[in-house]
Amino acid sequence: MCLLPPISLLLSTTSHPSVSPPRSSEDNFQLSRFKLDFTPSTVNLPSIRHRMSLNQTNHLEYAFSVSKFPSRAVRIAIAHLLGVSPRRIQVWFQNKRQKHRTRHTILSPHSH
């Protein structure tokens, strides 16, 4: 894997840091359109998928049976209880609601 230097170093062509090369309006447009940052924290690395454990899933299923749209405070409390981020809880509920809608639409189609 090759890590590239920050874009500011790549764009800098002068020896003095306070002097920058003249740029045309086309250059400015292209730079504003594509703000690239190659610092190690922003390089896209393959992410690892972490599945919920059976215990976590059971807690989430129970919470879903109580409320399909939990408040932010409830999502934070569930996240703290299960040891995951509130964002993962939010995404789980979004996915679960979509699955619920899809399954109920397939089982009982409504004519429009």
PDB file of C-alpha atoms in Angstrom:
ATOM      1  CA  MET A   1       0.000   0.000   0.000  1.00  0.00           C
ATOM      2  CA  CYS A   2       1.355   3.378  -0.992  1.00  0.00           C
ATOM      3  CA  LEU A   3       0.527   6.433   1.103  1.00  0.00           C
ATOM      4  CA  LEU A   4       0.616   9.679  -0.825  1.00  0.00           C
ATOM      5  CA  PRO A   5       1.574  13.057   0.668  1.00  0.00           C
ATOM      6  CA  PRO A   6      -1.158  15.647   1.387  1.00  0.00           C
ATOM      7  CA  ILE A   7      -2.537  17.403  -1.686  1.00  0.00           C
ATOM      8  CA  SER A   8      -1.139  20.751  -0.480  1.00  0.00           C
ATOM      9  CA  LEU A   9       2.376  19.363  -0.869  1.00  0.00           C
ATOM     10  CA  LEU A  10       1.560  17.989  -4.297  1.00  0.00           C
ATOM     11  CA  LEU A  11       0.168  21.326  -5.481  1.00  0.00           C
ATOM     12  CA  SER A  12       3.023  23.383  -4.083  1.00  0.00           C
ATOM     13  CA  THR A  13       5.523  23.991  -6.886  1.00  0.00           C
ATOM     14  CA  THR A  14       7.420  26.959  -5.467  1.00  0.00           C
ATOM     15  CA  SER A  15      10.382  26.910  -3.164  1.00  0.00           C
ATOM     16  CA  HIS A  16       9.036  29.684  -0.921  1.00  0.00           C
ATOM     17  CA  PRO A  17       5.925  28.761   1.103  1.00  0.00           C
ATOM     18  CA  SER A  18       4.336  32.246   0.959  1.00  0.00           C
ATOM     19  CA  VAL A  19       4.443  32.427  -2.852  1.00  0.00           C
ATOM     20  CA  SER A  20       1.964  30.335  -4.768  1.00  0.00           C
ATOM     21  CA  PRO A  21       1.870  29.836  -8.520  1.00  0.00           C
ATOM     22  CA  PRO A  22      -0.770  31.777 -10.450  1.00  0.00           C
ATOM     23  CA  ARG A  23      -3.866  29.747 -11.162  1.00  0.00           C
ATOM     24  CA  SER A  24      -6.481  30.192 -13.831  1.00  0.00           C
ATOM     25  CA  SER A  25     -10.198  30.160 -13.076  1.00  0.00           C
ATOM     26  CA  GLU A  26     -10.342  26.652 -14.568  1.00  0.00           C
ATOM     27  CA  ASP A  27      -7.722  25.450 -12.054  1.00  0.00           C
ATOM     28  CA  ASN A  28      -9.702  26.991  -9.182  1.00  0.00           C
ATOM     29  CA  PHE A  29     -12.891  25.316 -10.421  1.00  0.00           C
ATOM     30  CA  GLN A  30     -11.227  21.933 -10.637  1.00  0.00           C
ATOM     31  CA  LEU A  31      -9.626  22.296  -7.208  1.00  0.00           C
ATOM     32  CA  SER A  32     -12.926  23.300  -5.627  1.00  0.00           C
ATOM     33  CA  ARG A  33     -14.728  20.396  -7.314  1.00  0.00           C
ATOM     34  CA  PHE A  34     -12.275  17.757  -6.168  1.00  0.00           C
ATOM     35  CA  LYS A  35     -11.043  18.397  -2.664  1.00  0.00           C
ATOM     36  CA  LEU A  36      -8.725  15.459  -2.214  1.00  0.00           C
ATOM     37  CA  ASP A  37      -6.935  14.680   0.992  1.00  0.00           C
ATOM     38  CA  PHE A  38      -4.530  11.773   1.052  1.00  0.00           C
ATOM     39  CA  THR A  39      -3.703  11.831   4.741  1.00  0.00           C
ATOM     40  CA  PRO A  40      -3.683   8.343   6.270  1.00  0.00           C
ATOM     41  CA  SER A  41      -6.889   8.995   8.228  1.00  0.00           C
ATOM     42  CA  THR A  42      -8.942   9.620   5.086  1.00  0.00           C
ATOM     43  CA  VAL A  43      -7.579   6.953   2.761  1.00  0.00           C
ATOM     44  CA  ASN A  44     -10.366   4.460   2.030  1.00  0.00           C
ATOM     45  CA  LEU A  45      -9.357   1.172   3.581  1.00  0.00           C
ATOM     46  CA  PRO A  46     -11.498  -1.927   3.402  1.00  0.00           C
ATOM     47  CA  SER A  47     -13.830  -1.935   6.381  1.00  0.00           C
ATOM     48  CA  ILE A  48     -14.485  -4.971   8.516  1.00  0.00           C
ATOM     49  CA  ARG A  49     -18.114  -5.912   9.016  1.00  0.00           C
ATOM     50  CA  HIS A  50     -19.010  -6.470  12.651  1.00  0.00           C
ATOM     51  CA  ARG A  51     -22.175  -8.430  13.221  1.00  0.00           C
ATOM     52  CA  MET A  52     -24.342  -8.062  16.293  1.00  0.00           C
ATOM     53  CA  SER A  53     -24.231 -10.912  18.767  1.00  0.00           C
ATOM     54  CA  LEU A  54     -27.352 -12.944  19.518  1.00  0.00           C
ATOM     55  CA  ASN A  55     -27.738 -11.161  22.863  1.00  0.00           C
ATOM     56  CA  GLN A  56     -27.463  -7.728  21.198  1.00  0.00           C
ATOM     57  CA  THR A  57     -29.944  -8.745  18.502  1.00  0.00           C
ATOM     58  CA  ASN A  58     -32.423  -9.961  21.118  1.00  0.00           C
ATOM     59  CA  HIS A  59     -32.222  -6.595  22.934  1.00  0.00           C
ATOM     60  CA  LEU A  60     -32.716  -4.733  19.659  1.00  0.00           C
ATOM     61  CA  GLU A  61     -35.646  -6.937  18.617  1.00  0.00           C
ATOM     62  CA  TYR A  62     -37.321  -6.259  21.967  1.00  0.00           C
ATOM     63  CA  ALA A  63     -36.724  -2.506  21.597  1.00  0.00           C
ATOM     64  CA  PHE A  64     -38.173  -2.689  18.066  1.00  0.00           C
ATOM     65  CA  SER A  65     -41.300  -4.416  19.388  1.00  0.00           C
ATOM     66  CA  VAL A  66     -41.744  -1.553  21.872  1.00  0.00           C
ATOM     67  CA  SER A  67     -41.070   1.266  19.410  1.00  0.00           C
ATOM     68  CA  LYS A  68     -40.163   1.222  15.747  1.00  0.00           C
ATOM     69  CA  PHE A  69     -38.878   4.819  16.009  1.00  0.00           C
ATOM     70  CA  PRO A  70     -36.908   5.165  19.272  1.00  0.00           C
ATOM     71  CA  SER A  71     -35.884   8.637  20.367  1.00  0.00           C
ATOM     72  CA  ARG A  72     -32.278   9.748  20.302  1.00  0.00           C
ATOM     73  CA  ALA A  73     -32.035   9.304  24.078  1.00  0.00           C
ATOM     74  CA  VAL A  74     -33.315   5.728  23.821  1.00  0.00           C
ATOM     75  CA  ARG A  75     -30.864   4.933  21.003  1.00  0.00           C
ATOM     76  CA  ILE A  76     -27.990   6.296  23.105  1.00  0.00           C
ATOM     77  CA  ALA A  77     -29.120   4.242  26.111  1.00  0.00           C
ATOM     78  CA  ILE A  78     -29.355   1.073  23.990  1.00  0.00           C
ATOM     79  CA  ALA A  79     -25.940   1.772  22.470  1.00  0.00           C
ATOM     80  CA  HIS A  80     -24.414   2.207  25.920  1.00  0.00           C
ATOM     81  CA  LEU A  81     -26.081  -0.996  27.149  1.00  0.00           C
ATOM     82  CA  LEU A  82     -24.878  -3.025  24.143  1.00  0.00           C
ATOM     83  CA  GLY A  83     -21.440  -1.429  23.865  1.00  0.00           C
ATOM     84  CA  VAL A  84     -21.843  -0.093  20.308  1.00  0.00           C
ATOM     85  CA  SER A  85     -22.173   3.377  18.807  1.00  0.00           C
ATOM     86  CA  PRO A  86     -25.548   5.142  18.669  1.00  0.00           C
ATOM     87  CA  ARG A  87     -25.086   5.367  14.898  1.00  0.00           C
ATOM     88  CA  ARG A  88     -24.996   1.547  14.643  1.00  0.00           C
ATOM     89  CA  ILE A  89     -28.246   1.407  16.605  1.00  0.00           C
ATOM     90  CA  GLN A  90     -29.793   4.000  14.310  1.00  0.00           C
ATOM     91  CA  VAL A  91     -28.744   2.077  11.196  1.00  0.00           C
ATOM     92  CA  TRP A  92     -30.001  -1.192  12.681  1.00  0.00           C
ATOM     93  CA  PHE A  93     -33.446   0.364  13.243  1.00  0.00           C
ATOM     94  CA  GLN A  94     -33.489   1.838   9.729  1.00  0.00           C
ATOM     95  CA  ASN A  95     -32.639  -1.544   8.223  1.00  0.00           C
ATOM     96  CA  LYS A  96     -35.136  -3.354  10.436  1.00  0.00           C
ATOM     97  CA  ARG A  97     -37.956  -0.940   9.503  1.00  0.00           C
ATOM     98  CA  GLN A  98     -37.175  -1.421   5.814  1.00  0.00           C
ATOM     99  CA  LYS A  99     -37.184  -5.219   6.162  1.00  0.00           C
ATOM    100  CA  HIS A 100     -40.450  -4.975   8.101  1.00  0.00           C
ATOM    101  CA  ARG A 101     -42.043  -2.842   5.350  1.00  0.00           C
ATOM    102  CA  THR A 102     -40.774  -5.124   2.591  1.00  0.00           C
ATOM    103  CA  ARG A 103     -42.013  -8.308   4.248  1.00  0.00           C
ATOM    104  CA  HIS A 104     -45.438  -6.870   5.023  1.00  0.00           C
ATOM    105  CA  THR A 105     -45.793  -5.538   1.485  1.00  0.00           C
ATOM    106  CA  ILE A 106     -44.960  -8.937   0.017  1.00  0.00           C
ATOM    107  CA  LEU A 107     -47.267 -10.809   2.410  1.00  0.00           C
ATOM    108  CA  SER A 108     -50.241  -8.457   2.028  1.00  0.00           C
ATOM    109  CA  PRO A 109     -50.002  -6.426  -1.198  1.00  0.00           C
ATOM    110  CA  HIS A 110     -52.290  -3.411  -1.385  1.00  0.00           C
ATOM    111  CA  SER A 111     -53.787  -2.262  -4.656  1.00  0.00           C
ATOM    112  CA  HIS A 112     -53.083   1.393  -5.362  1.00  0.00           C
TER     113      HIS A 112
END
